Amino acid sequence: MRHLNSAPETGKFYPLRRRDYALGFVQQLKRPEVPDANTVARHWQADEAMMVPGLLDLQLWRSEIRQSRLLMEQTLETGEVSPILEQPPYSNRLLQNFPLVASSFEEHDEQGIEKIYFDAEIDSAGERVCVAEDLWCKASWLSFIEADASLRFRFSFGIECLEDVAADPERQRWAGHLCDAIFPESAVITANSTINSMLQTVVGGVPAFVERIVYFNAPNGGAQMHHDVERGHDGVVYGQISGSTFWLALGKQVLMDEFISFVGNDSNVDEIERLLPDADARVELKCLSLDRQVLAAYMDEFDHELVEAMMDRSPLFARQLVEHGYGFILHAGDVLLMPQRDSDTCVWHSVICLGDEPGEALSFAVRKAG
Ligand SMILES: [Fe+2]
């Protein structure tokens, strides 16, 4: 892959732009090969991101994917989700197992659009029996930027951010089925025999797809550099359903190496001054780059502006990561696997929407089925 800072005159380059920050231009020179299960396992165990191109068979799910795009567009238009879910085809899909119990507009959460609560019910001996309570689907904006229409639908249960979700695999399973009911195209991952056998090797048993998120990354949108470590989960499988995205994805230790060498490189002095005009901030940045332990802890803080400035807003840092092989371009049908062993080793990643259209993507945590 090639990265340029300024617009090239020839060749198909994608502009990288997220939340009004321009991060240069990338060109895919060659698509990666499809790895076998052993190669995937080797990379996974080494805490490395691994792309598997063209793995998802999307043909069977064309009409569901079209419907999901409509759901996204109607959510953007109306700022509500529950009235859409109470109409066909959603009312029919949810009728069997998932009565809609309540909804909330999440006024305490600036990024929240609407959270819709469901119970899971099954028929047992002629009666309706509740098997899981307090499941939810939450629609949120990905950023506070007016010009970024990216949004996501997240599926989980219980009290957000407080519940130990890994301790209740049965409710996790039902929250996954709720995602299947609203986004049936989830089966391109969950029922994919190649993905299942690759993940079986790395999680050491039958994989379960939990804590699911369905994303719609829009132009000028995407996700800043972050990780997805959560107790009880081994990693994340990401599938591009429509549209295209650019990724930077690499293990935390390698990311720290890259950061340290970037800050220590004299040719980046002007760039660092541009990103951090305050001299005290630059001194602090230098100190961070001299102590790995302090840097590792700082990256885990909620506010880590000094590293965020480099990792999310510098085209030169993006170029360095691309040149060192940590950039990926995903098109519809491609998969990216990202191990999340623990907070020291997890694969950090950032995403940018490519092209003029929003695209759908599935991002599922994976664990051994409980
Ligand atoms: Fe993520």
XYZ file of C-alpha atoms and ligand atoms in Angstrom:
371
model
C 0.000 0.000 0.000
C 1.167 3.525 -0.750
C 0.496 6.657 1.287
C 0.944 10.210 0.035
C 0.518 13.476 1.856
C -0.765 15.493 -1.046
C -3.233 14.674 -3.796
C -1.579 12.598 -6.538
C -2.053 13.435 -10.195
C -2.594 9.881 -11.369
C -3.657 6.506 -10.031
C -6.572 5.495 -7.844
C -5.871 7.005 -4.449
C -8.419 7.275 -1.667
C -8.406 10.481 0.385
C -8.239 9.785 4.120
C -10.485 12.171 6.025
C -12.044 11.686 9.437
C -13.827 14.255 11.569
C -12.491 17.059 9.343
C -8.843 15.984 9.733
C -7.074 15.145 6.478
C -4.676 12.208 6.838
C -3.312 11.952 3.310
C -4.114 9.555 0.471
C -3.734 5.788 0.132
C -3.515 3.423 -2.798
C -3.847 -0.328 -2.644
C -1.071 -1.835 -4.746
C -1.891 -5.493 -4.186
C -4.640 -7.344 -2.323
C -3.339 -9.644 0.423
C -3.473 -13.423 -0.063
C -6.109 -15.500 1.727
C -4.327 -16.990 4.762
C -4.903 -20.552 5.956
C -6.090 -21.358 9.493
C -2.514 -22.001 10.713
C -1.320 -18.627 9.485
C -4.288 -16.943 11.153
C -3.543 -18.749 14.426
C 0.127 -17.769 14.257
C -0.683 -14.099 13.751
C -3.427 -14.178 16.365
C -1.091 -15.661 18.956
C 1.491 -12.982 18.088
C -1.168 -10.279 18.774
C -1.231 -9.164 15.147
C -4.160 -8.015 13.037
C -4.902 -10.268 10.074
C -6.948 -9.467 6.996
C -8.842 -12.225 5.202
C -9.984 -10.867 1.808
C -13.226 -11.857 0.097
C -14.358 -14.259 2.801
C -17.994 -13.190 3.168
C -20.616 -14.502 0.764
C -22.945 -11.503 0.589
C -25.093 -12.611 -2.374
C -27.617 -14.524 -0.269
C -28.244 -11.517 1.938
C -28.664 -8.775 -0.666
C -32.230 -7.833 0.290
C -31.472 -7.838 4.048
C -28.424 -5.622 3.426
C -30.622 -3.249 1.405
C -33.128 -3.210 4.263
C -30.390 -2.443 6.812
C -29.316 0.525 4.738
C -32.919 1.760 4.815
C -32.926 1.369 8.602
C -29.768 3.460 8.794
C -31.212 6.146 6.475
C -34.535 6.282 8.345
C -32.687 6.531 11.666
C -30.677 9.460 10.291
C -33.838 11.096 8.997
C -36.032 10.676 12.073
C -33.550 10.341 14.954
C -35.631 7.398 16.226
C -35.370 3.631 15.905
C -38.252 2.021 17.824
C -41.038 3.200 15.439
C -39.100 1.553 12.580
C -38.697 -1.698 14.524
C -42.448 -1.772 15.183
C -43.120 -1.920 11.433
C -42.483 -4.781 8.957
C -40.141 -6.412 8.274
C -38.784 -5.861 11.814
C -42.103 -6.456 13.616
C -42.331 -9.876 11.915
C -38.716 -10.802 12.635
C -38.991 -9.787 16.309
C -42.487 -11.216 16.883
C -41.365 -14.769 17.531
C -38.834 -14.244 20.331
C -38.300 -10.602 21.158
C -41.150 -8.472 22.512
C -40.142 -4.794 22.604
C -40.395 -3.783 26.251
C -39.339 -0.131 26.443
C -37.204 2.531 24.816
C -35.149 5.481 26.001
C -33.732 8.497 24.217
C -30.587 8.401 26.368
C -30.559 12.107 27.212
C -27.606 11.571 29.581
C -25.491 10.310 26.666
C -24.645 12.941 24.054
C -23.812 10.278 21.451
C -26.877 8.149 22.203
C -29.797 8.204 19.750
C -32.152 5.608 21.220
C -31.866 2.449 23.301
C -34.564 -0.165 22.808
C -35.109 -2.891 25.394
C -36.341 -6.402 24.663
C -37.006 -9.628 26.525
C -36.271 -12.980 24.922
C -39.167 -15.427 24.998
C -39.668 -18.958 23.757
C -42.662 -21.260 23.527
C -42.528 -24.051 26.066
C -45.354 -26.563 26.509
C -47.803 -24.151 24.902
C -46.759 -21.195 27.068
C -44.587 -18.159 26.508
C -41.545 -18.337 28.776
C -39.072 -15.475 29.294
C -35.505 -16.799 28.972
C -33.518 -13.531 29.059
C -34.481 -10.071 30.310
C -33.239 -6.582 29.715
C -31.545 -7.148 26.355
C -31.009 -3.981 24.355
C -30.106 -2.509 21.007
C -28.615 0.969 21.287
C -28.222 3.320 18.346
C -25.475 5.959 18.797
C -23.532 8.509 16.831
C -19.855 7.697 16.426
C -18.723 11.268 17.017
C -19.967 14.707 18.017
C -19.071 16.156 14.616
C -22.063 17.527 12.746
C -20.507 16.627 9.367
C -20.030 12.955 10.347
C -23.201 10.873 9.929
C -21.576 7.615 11.135
C -23.713 5.619 13.518
C -23.808 2.226 15.139
C -26.249 -0.275 16.634
C -24.832 -2.062 19.652
C -26.353 -5.189 21.215
C -25.905 -6.159 24.835
C -27.855 -6.438 28.087
C -28.095 -5.125 31.632
C -26.496 -1.931 32.921
C -24.206 -0.456 30.299
C -20.522 -0.199 31.314
C -21.242 -1.760 34.746
C -22.500 -5.260 33.993
C -19.880 -8.022 33.819
C -21.311 -9.288 30.530
C -18.799 -12.143 30.206
C -20.207 -13.677 33.403
C -23.560 -14.340 31.719
C -22.939 -16.200 28.435
C -26.612 -17.135 28.139
C -27.781 -13.508 28.029
C -24.863 -12.724 25.712
C -26.143 -15.443 23.426
C -29.665 -14.000 23.406
C -28.349 -10.477 22.772
C -26.563 -12.010 19.764
C -29.838 -13.561 18.552
C -31.501 -10.158 18.910
C -28.842 -8.820 16.535
C -29.603 -11.738 14.158
C -33.295 -10.766 14.176
C -32.648 -7.100 13.290
C -29.617 -7.704 11.050
C -30.005 -11.270 9.642
C -26.951 -10.689 7.429
C -24.955 -11.328 10.651
C -24.993 -14.950 9.426
C -22.270 -14.094 6.879
C -19.948 -14.183 9.900
C -21.676 -16.425 12.448
C -22.511 -19.207 9.953
C -19.312 -18.885 7.919
C -17.535 -22.241 8.182
C -14.084 -20.807 7.335
C -14.355 -18.084 10.008
C -15.667 -20.615 12.504
C -12.818 -23.037 11.927
C -10.189 -20.242 12.010
C -11.609 -18.926 15.266
C -12.059 -22.394 16.751
C -8.285 -22.774 16.579
C -7.616 -19.454 18.312
C -10.304 -19.505 21.031
C -9.848 -23.214 21.748
C -13.443 -24.333 21.165
C -16.683 -23.459 19.394
C -16.631 -19.665 18.934
C -19.498 -17.487 20.183
C -20.101 -14.083 18.610
C -21.051 -11.659 21.359
C -21.237 -7.935 22.192
C -22.120 -7.245 18.613
C -21.978 -3.896 16.875
C -23.372 -3.073 13.440
C -21.647 0.034 12.086
C -22.470 2.458 9.351
C -19.276 4.436 8.745
C -20.061 7.544 6.720
C -17.741 9.795 4.678
C -15.602 11.952 7.006
C -16.298 9.373 9.712
C -14.902 6.253 11.317
C -13.314 5.431 14.654
C -10.250 6.910 16.347
C -7.390 4.693 17.562
C -8.720 2.457 20.356
C -8.811 -1.135 21.573
C -11.678 -3.464 22.483
C -10.320 -5.417 25.434
C -13.104 -6.818 27.563
C -12.901 -9.507 30.216
C -13.737 -12.942 28.865
C -13.420 -12.011 25.182
C -10.527 -13.111 22.986
C -10.779 -10.610 20.174
C -12.894 -9.027 17.499
C -13.933 -10.145 14.039
C -14.849 -7.293 11.705
C -16.652 -7.881 8.415
C -17.187 -5.265 5.688
C -20.729 -5.698 4.346
C -20.927 -2.726 1.993
C -18.698 0.236 1.138
C -14.979 0.382 1.931
C -12.825 1.348 4.904
C -9.176 2.085 5.626
C -7.656 0.679 8.809
C -4.541 1.104 10.880
C -4.318 -1.952 13.137
C -1.373 -3.149 15.229
C -0.554 -4.577 18.654
C -0.086 -2.083 21.481
C 3.615 -2.847 21.972
C 4.340 -2.260 18.280
C 2.211 0.874 18.278
C 4.270 2.187 21.191
C 7.495 1.397 19.276
C 6.157 3.341 16.293
C 5.095 6.248 18.492
C 8.484 6.405 20.236
C 10.402 6.351 16.968
C 8.070 8.980 15.454
C 8.541 11.385 18.372
C 12.309 10.758 18.388
C 12.710 11.406 14.660
C 14.054 14.927 14.047
C 12.348 15.174 10.690
C 8.978 15.148 12.508
C 9.726 18.245 14.621
C 7.597 20.580 12.470
C 4.709 18.118 12.377
C 4.750 17.699 16.150
C 4.837 21.478 16.589
C 1.866 21.820 14.249
C -0.116 19.191 16.178
C 0.912 20.420 19.630
C 1.511 24.193 19.447
C 1.871 24.383 23.228
C 5.550 23.953 24.219
C 4.671 22.334 27.583
C 2.621 19.702 25.770
C 5.633 18.902 23.568
C 7.862 18.494 26.627
C 5.278 16.143 28.133
C 5.130 14.222 24.857
C 8.899 13.803 24.857
C 8.802 12.518 28.470
C 6.119 9.996 27.507
C 8.248 8.732 24.647
C 11.143 8.081 27.038
C 9.303 5.788 29.448
C 7.373 2.819 28.002
C 5.544 2.022 31.223
C 4.320 5.572 31.655
C 3.356 5.679 27.978
C 1.444 2.370 28.216
C -0.513 3.625 31.244
C -1.151 7.007 29.598
C -2.601 5.340 26.496
C -5.119 3.544 28.714
C -6.359 6.799 30.232
C -9.694 8.047 28.904
C -8.113 11.379 27.945
C -4.840 10.662 26.115
C -4.725 13.741 23.942
C -0.935 13.758 23.457
C -0.887 10.363 21.761
C -4.255 10.989 20.121
C -2.808 14.057 18.389
C -0.179 11.850 16.690
C -2.227 8.703 16.162
C -5.454 10.294 14.941
C -4.490 13.596 13.403
C -1.053 13.217 11.814
C -0.772 12.229 8.129
C 2.946 11.614 8.699
C 2.292 9.126 11.487
C -0.357 7.432 9.310
C 2.220 7.207 6.507
C 4.810 5.676 8.825
C 2.329 2.979 9.918
C 1.294 2.271 6.315
C 4.950 2.012 5.221
C 5.581 -0.469 8.036
C 2.699 -2.697 6.914
C -0.041 -1.805 9.398
C -2.529 -0.319 6.914
C -5.449 -2.298 5.465
C -8.090 -1.439 2.882
C -11.284 -3.438 3.261
C -13.976 -3.783 0.617
C -17.338 -5.547 0.856
C -16.720 -9.203 1.704
C -13.381 -8.660 3.479
C -12.696 -9.576 7.101
C -10.238 -8.233 9.667
C -9.360 -10.284 12.747
C -8.031 -8.442 15.797
C -6.877 -10.294 18.908
C -7.596 -8.511 22.210
C -5.708 -10.659 24.732
C -5.213 -8.000 27.414
C -4.539 -4.293 27.737
C -0.773 -4.709 27.160
C -0.972 -6.819 24.012
C -4.300 -5.970 22.326
C -4.511 -4.785 18.737
C -5.293 -1.063 18.645
C -7.114 0.102 15.543
C -8.555 3.136 13.806
C -10.973 3.272 10.884
C -11.779 5.736 8.117
C -14.668 5.493 5.649
C -13.441 5.434 2.040
C -15.444 6.723 -0.912
C -18.590 8.837 -1.085
C -21.090 6.373 0.371
C -21.660 5.117 3.911
C -20.929 1.412 4.301
C -22.249 -1.274 6.640
C -19.929 -3.364 8.782
C -20.256 -6.025 11.464
C -17.956 -6.005 14.476
C -18.420 -8.965 16.794
C -16.437 -9.912 19.889
C -15.472 -13.564 19.958
C -15.115 -15.981 22.860
C -15.303 -19.704 23.423
C -19.009 -20.636 23.682
C -19.915 -21.063 27.359
Fe -12.908 -1.475 17.793
